[in-house]
CSV table of C-alpha atoms in Angstrom, one decimal:
chain,number,residue,atom,x,y,z
A,604,UNK,CA,27.5,-6.0,27.8
A,605,UNK,CA,24.7,-5.9,25.4
A,606,UNK,CA,21.6,-4.0,25.9
A,607,UNK,CA,18.3,-6.2,26.0
A,608,UNK,CA,15.4,-4.8,23.9
A,609,UNK,CA,11.9,-5.6,24.4
A,610,UNK,CA,10.2,-7.8,21.9
A,611,UNK,CA,7.5,-6.0,19.9
A,612,UNK,CA,4.0,-7.4,20.0
A,613,UNK,CA,2.4,-8.0,16.6
A,614,UNK,CA,-0.1,-5.4,15.6
A,615,UNK,CA,-2.8,-8.1,15.3
A,616,UNK,CA,-2.2,-9.3,18.8
A,617,UNK,CA,-2.6,-5.8,20.1
A,618,UNK,CA,-5.9,-5.4,18.3
A,619,UNK,CA,-7.0,-8.7,19.9
A,620,UNK,CA,-6.0,-7.7,23.3
A,621,UNK,CA,-8.3,-4.5,22.8
A,622,UNK,CA,-11.4,-6.6,21.9
A,623,UNK,CA,-10.8,-6.8,18.3
A,624,UNK,CA,-11.8,-9.9,16.1
A,625,UNK,CA,-10.0,-10.9,12.9
A,626,UNK,CA,-11.8,-12.8,10.2
A,627,UNK,CA,-9.3,-14.0,7.5
A,628,UNK,CA,-10.1,-15.3,4.1
A,629,UNK,CA,-13.6,-13.9,3.9
A,630,UNK,CA,-14.4,-12.4,0.5
A,631,UNK,CA,-16.7,-9.6,0.8
A,632,UNK,CA,-19.6,-10.0,-1.4
A,633,UNK,CA,-22.1,-7.1,-0.7
A,634,UNK,CA,-22.0,-4.0,1.4
A,635,UNK,CA,-25.5,-2.5,2.2
A,636,UNK,CA,-25.5,1.0,3.4
A,637,UNK,CA,-27.9,2.4,6.0
A,638,UNK,CA,-28.0,3.5,9.6
A,639,UNK,CA,-26.6,0.0,10.3
A,640,UNK,CA,-24.2,-1.0,7.6
A,641,UNK,CA,-24.5,-4.8,6.5
A,642,UNK,CA,-21.4,-6.6,5.1
A,643,UNK,CA,-22.0,-9.9,3.6
A,644,UNK,CA,-19.0,-12.2,3.0
A,645,UNK,CA,-18.6,-15.6,1.6
A,646,UNK,CA,-19.0,-17.0,5.2
A,647,UNK,CA,-21.1,-14.7,7.2
A,648,UNK,CA,-23.1,-11.5,7.7
A,649,UNK,CA,-21.9,-8.7,9.9
A,650,UNK,CA,-23.7,-5.4,10.9
A,651,UNK,CA,-22.3,-2.3,12.6
A,652,UNK,CA,-23.1,1.3,12.9
A,653,UNK,CA,-20.0,2.5,11.1
A,654,UNK,CA,-17.7,0.9,8.6
A,655,UNK,CA,-14.1,1.5,7.3
A,656,UNK,CA,-13.1,0.3,4.0
A,657,UNK,CA,-9.4,-0.2,3.4
A,658,UNK,CA,-9.4,-2.9,0.8
A,659,UNK,CA,-6.4,-1.9,-1.1
A,660,UNK,CA,-6.6,-2.6,-4.9
A,661,UNK,CA,-10.1,-4.1,-4.3
A,662,UNK,CA,-11.5,-0.8,-3.0
A,663,UNK,CA,-12.7,0.6,-6.4
A,664,UNK,CA,-14.9,-2.5,-6.9
A,665,UNK,CA,-16.2,-2.5,-3.4
A,666,UNK,CA,-17.2,1.2,-3.5
A,667,UNK,CA,-18.7,1.0,-6.9
A,668,UNK,CA,-21.7,-0.8,-5.4
A,669,UNK,CA,-22.0,2.2,-3.1
A,670,UNK,CA,-22.3,4.5,-6.0
A,671,UNK,CA,-18.8,5.8,-5.9
A,672,UNK,CA,-16.5,5.8,-8.9
A,673,UNK,CA,-13.0,6.4,-7.4
A,674,UNK,CA,-10.0,6.9,-9.9
A,675,UNK,CA,-8.0,4.0,-8.4
A,676,UNK,CA,-5.4,2.3,-10.6
A,677,UNK,CA,-3.8,-1.1,-9.3
A,678,UNK,CA,-0.3,-1.3,-10.4
A,679,UNK,CA,1.9,-4.5,-10.2
A,680,UNK,CA,5.4,-3.3,-9.0
A,681,UNK,CA,8.7,-5.2,-9.2
A,682,UNK,CA,10.4,-5.5,-5.9
A,683,UNK,CA,14.2,-6.3,-6.1
A,684,UNK,CA,16.9,-7.4,-3.6
A,685,UNK,CA,20.7,-7.0,-4.6
A,686,UNK,CA,23.2,-8.9,-3.0
A,687,UNK,CA,26.5,-7.1,-1.6
A,688,UNK,CA,29.5,-7.9,-3.2
A,689,UNK,CA,31.5,-7.6,0.0
A,690,UNK,CA,29.2,-8.5,3.0
A,691,UNK,CA,31.7,-6.7,5.3
A,692,UNK,CA,31.1,-3.3,3.8
A,693,UNK,CA,29.1,-1.5,6.4
A,694,UNK,CA,27.8,1.2,4.0
A,695,UNK,CA,25.9,-1.3,2.1
A,696,UNK,CA,24.4,-3.2,4.8
A,697,UNK,CA,21.9,-2.5,7.6
A,698,UNK,CA,23.7,0.8,8.1
A,699,UNK,CA,23.1,2.2,4.4
A,700,UNK,CA,20.8,5.0,4.0
A,701,UNK,CA,17.2,5.0,2.6
A,702,UNK,CA,17.3,7.0,-0.7
A,703,UNK,CA,15.1,8.3,-3.4
A,704,UNK,CA,16.4,9.6,-6.8
A,705,UNK,CA,14.6,12.5,-8.6
A,706,UNK,CA,15.1,13.7,-12.2
A,707,UNK,CA,17.5,11.1,-13.5
A,708,UNK,CA,17.7,11.2,-17.2
A,709,UNK,CA,17.7,7.5,-17.7
A,710,UNK,CA,14.8,6.8,-15.2
A,711,UNK,CA,11.5,8.7,-15.8
A,712,UNK,CA,10.1,7.5,-12.4
A,713,UNK,CA,11.8,7.6,-9.1
A,714,UNK,CA,14.2,4.8,-8.0
A,715,UNK,CA,14.4,4.2,-4.2
A,716,UNK,CA,16.4,2.1,-1.9
A,717,UNK,CA,16.4,0.6,1.6
A,718,UNK,CA,18.9,-1.0,3.9
A,719,UNK,CA,19.5,-4.9,4.1
A,720,UNK,CA,16.9,-5.4,6.7
A,721,UNK,CA,14.4,-8.0,4.9
A,722,UNK,CA,17.1,-10.4,3.5
A,723,UNK,CA,20.5,-10.3,5.2
A,724,UNK,CA,23.1,-8.9,3.0
A,725,UNK,CA,20.7,-7.8,0.3
A,726,UNK,CA,19.8,-4.1,-0.3
A,727,UNK,CA,16.4,-3.4,-1.7
A,728,UNK,CA,16.5,-1.1,-4.8
A,729,UNK,CA,13.2,-0.7,-6.8
A,730,UNK,CA,11.6,1.4,-9.3
A,731,UNK,CA,8.6,3.5,-8.3
A,732,UNK,CA,6.4,2.6,-11.2
A,733,UNK,CA,4.7,-0.5,-12.7
A,734,UNK,CA,2.1,-2.0,-14.9
A,735,UNK,CA,-1.7,-1.9,-14.6
A,736,UNK,CA,-3.1,-5.1,-13.3
A,737,UNK,CA,-6.3,-7.0,-12.2
A,738,UNK,CA,-5.5,-7.5,-8.5
A,739,UNK,CA,-7.3,-10.9,-8.7
A,740,UNK,CA,-4.5,-11.9,-11.2
A,741,UNK,CA,-1.4,-10.4,-9.6
A,742,UNK,CA,0.7,-13.4,-10.1
A,743,UNK,CA,0.0,-13.6,-13.8
A,744,UNK,CA,2.9,-12.1,-15.8
A,745,UNK,CA,1.7,-9.3,-18.1
A,746,UNK,CA,2.4,-9.6,-21.8
A,747,UNK,CA,6.1,-8.8,-23.0
A,748,UNK,CA,9.0,-8.8,-20.4
A,749,UNK,CA,7.7,-9.9,-17.0
A,750,UNK,CA,10.1,-7.6,-15.3
A,751,UNK,CA,11.0,-4.8,-17.6
A,752,UNK,CA,12.8,-2.6,-15.0
A,753,UNK,CA,15.6,-4.9,-14.2
A,754,UNK,CA,17.8,-3.6,-17.0
A,755,UNK,CA,17.2,0.0,-15.9
A,756,UNK,CA,18.0,-0.9,-12.3
A,757,UNK,CA,21.0,-2.9,-13.2
A,758,UNK,CA,22.5,0.1,-15.0
A,759,UNK,CA,21.6,2.3,-12.1
A,760,UNK,CA,23.2,0.2,-9.7
A,761,UNK,CA,26.4,-0.3,-11.8
A,762,UNK,CA,26.7,3.4,-12.0
A,763,UNK,CA,25.8,4.4,-8.4
A,764,UNK,CA,26.1,1.5,-6.2
A,765,UNK,CA,29.2,-0.5,-7.3
A,766,UNK,CA,29.2,-2.3,-3.9
A,767,UNK,CA,26.0,-4.3,-5.0
A,768,UNK,CA,25.8,-7.3,-7.5
A,769,UNK,CA,24.3,-5.6,-10.6
A,770,UNK,CA,21.9,-8.6,-11.1
A,771,UNK,CA,19.0,-9.1,-8.6
A,772,UNK,CA,19.2,-12.0,-6.1
A,773,UNK,CA,15.6,-11.9,-5.3
A,774,UNK,CA,12.6,-10.9,-7.3
A,775,UNK,CA,9.2,-10.3,-6.0
A,776,UNK,CA,6.2,-8.2,-6.7
A,777,UNK,CA,3.8,-6.0,-4.8
A,778,UNK,CA,0.8,-3.9,-5.7
A,779,UNK,CA,0.3,-0.1,-5.6
A,780,UNK,CA,-3.2,1.4,-5.8
A,781,UNK,CA,-2.5,4.9,-7.3
A,782,UNK,CA,-4.9,8.0,-7.4
A,783,UNK,CA,-4.2,10.4,-10.3
A,784,UNK,CA,-2.5,12.7,-7.9
A,785,UNK,CA,-0.6,10.1,-5.9
A,786,UNK,CA,-2.1,11.3,-2.7
A,787,UNK,CA,-4.4,9.3,-0.4
A,788,UNK,CA,-8.1,9.0,-0.1
A,789,UNK,CA,-9.1,9.5,3.6
A,790,UNK,CA,-12.7,10.5,3.7
A,791,UNK,CA,-16.3,9.7,4.5
A,792,UNK,CA,-18.6,8.5,1.7
A,793,UNK,CA,-20.2,11.6,0.2
A,794,UNK,CA,-23.6,10.2,0.8
A,795,UNK,CA,-23.3,7.7,3.6
A,796,UNK,CA,-21.3,9.4,6.3
A,797,UNK,CA,-21.0,6.2,8.5
A,798,UNK,CA,-18.9,4.6,5.7
A,799,UNK,CA,-15.3,5.7,5.7
A,800,UNK,CA,-12.7,4.9,3.1
A,801,UNK,CA,-9.0,4.7,3.2
A,802,UNK,CA,-7.4,4.1,-0.1
A,803,UNK,CA,-5.2,5.1,-2.9
A,804,UNK,CA,-2.0,5.0,-0.9
A,805,UNK,CA,0.2,4.9,-4.1
A,806,UNK,CA,3.2,3.1,-2.8
A,807,UNK,CA,3.9,5.4,0.1
A,808,UNK,CA,1.2,4.7,2.7
A,809,UNK,CA,2.8,2.0,5.0
A,810,UNK,CA,5.4,4.4,6.5
A,811,UNK,CA,2.4,6.6,7.7
A,812,UNK,CA,-0.1,3.7,8.8
A,813,UNK,CA,-0.2,4.8,12.6
A,814,UNK,CA,-1.5,8.4,11.7
A,815,UNK,CA,-3.6,7.0,8.8
A,816,UNK,CA,-5.3,4.6,11.2
A,817,UNK,CA,-5.7,7.4,13.8
A,818,UNK,CA,-7.5,9.6,11.2
A,819,UNK,CA,-9.8,6.8,10.0
A,820,UNK,CA,-10.7,6.1,13.5
A,821,UNK,CA,-11.5,9.8,14.3
A,822,UNK,CA,-13.6,10.0,11.1
A,823,UNK,CA,-15.6,6.8,12.0
A,824,UNK,CA,-16.4,8.3,15.4
A,825,UNK,CA,-17.5,11.6,14.1
A,826,UNK,CA,-14.6,13.5,15.7
A,827,UNK,CA,-12.7,16.4,14.2
A,828,UNK,CA,-9.6,14.8,12.7
A,829,UNK,CA,-6.3,15.7,14.5
A,830,UNK,CA,-4.8,16.5,11.1
A,831,UNK,CA,-6.4,18.2,8.2
A,832,UNK,CA,-7.8,15.6,5.8
A,833,UNK,CA,-8.6,18.3,3.3
A,834,UNK,CA,-6.0,17.1,0.8
A,835,UNK,CA,-7.4,13.7,0.9
A,836,UNK,CA,-11.0,14.4,0.2
A,837,UNK,CA,-13.0,12.4,-2.3
A,838,UNK,CA,-14.3,15.5,-3.8
A,839,UNK,CA,-11.2,16.6,-5.3
A,840,UNK,CA,-11.9,14.2,-8.1
A,841,UNK,CA,-14.7,15.2,-10.3
A,842,UNK,CA,-17.8,13.1,-11.0
A,843,UNK,CA,-17.0,10.4,-8.6
A,844,UNK,CA,-20.7,10.1,-7.1
A,845,UNK,CA,-22.7,8.0,-9.6
A,846,UNK,CA,-26.6,7.7,-9.6
A,847,UNK,CA,-28.3,7.2,-6.5
A,848,UNK,CA,-28.6,3.7,-5.4
């Protein structure tokens, strides 16, 4: 007899049930700091005593208007899914392990893999590196080869994962927003303590989303963070605070 599992509630629905409001498709035009922060978007004006900015690759441009120059570099990353040659091979399906290579001579950056969870029968294997982009033009192919890492990954799969077809079945892209040390930024604005910034997740923030959300909430409420945020301080980068507004 099978075991029934509870159906998970989407995160956005949980947010709504706790009184949250979602506003999609509103471009932020201006943020005005103060005891009450004012956010002007393309469709409205919002005011609140505290603001958390988690704008991904657009964070740098948003906080520049608040006198901060954060060293954030958006990168376009190729995302590839590789079909199993034999769909009945359990080691290459949903039960395959997550992995991360380190120090391969043919790959200056890491290669990582995830089980066949997003596309049935296809294992996700990607190169942990990409090309600088303007996030507003993420779908525009950069000059030269649009997916330069396919050959590298195909060679890796032929050598180490022979159970996969060495040509990708699905090709997508995502955006990393990297800091120079590839660690997060989780901190209050150095001048406006009621503005909190979460950025620079450098391709490995999603798996830590619950604790990141908790820390940002604690910072916004003026509470002592439940985990040390010292490694993620803005001040670890020199000369980020620009002239006073």
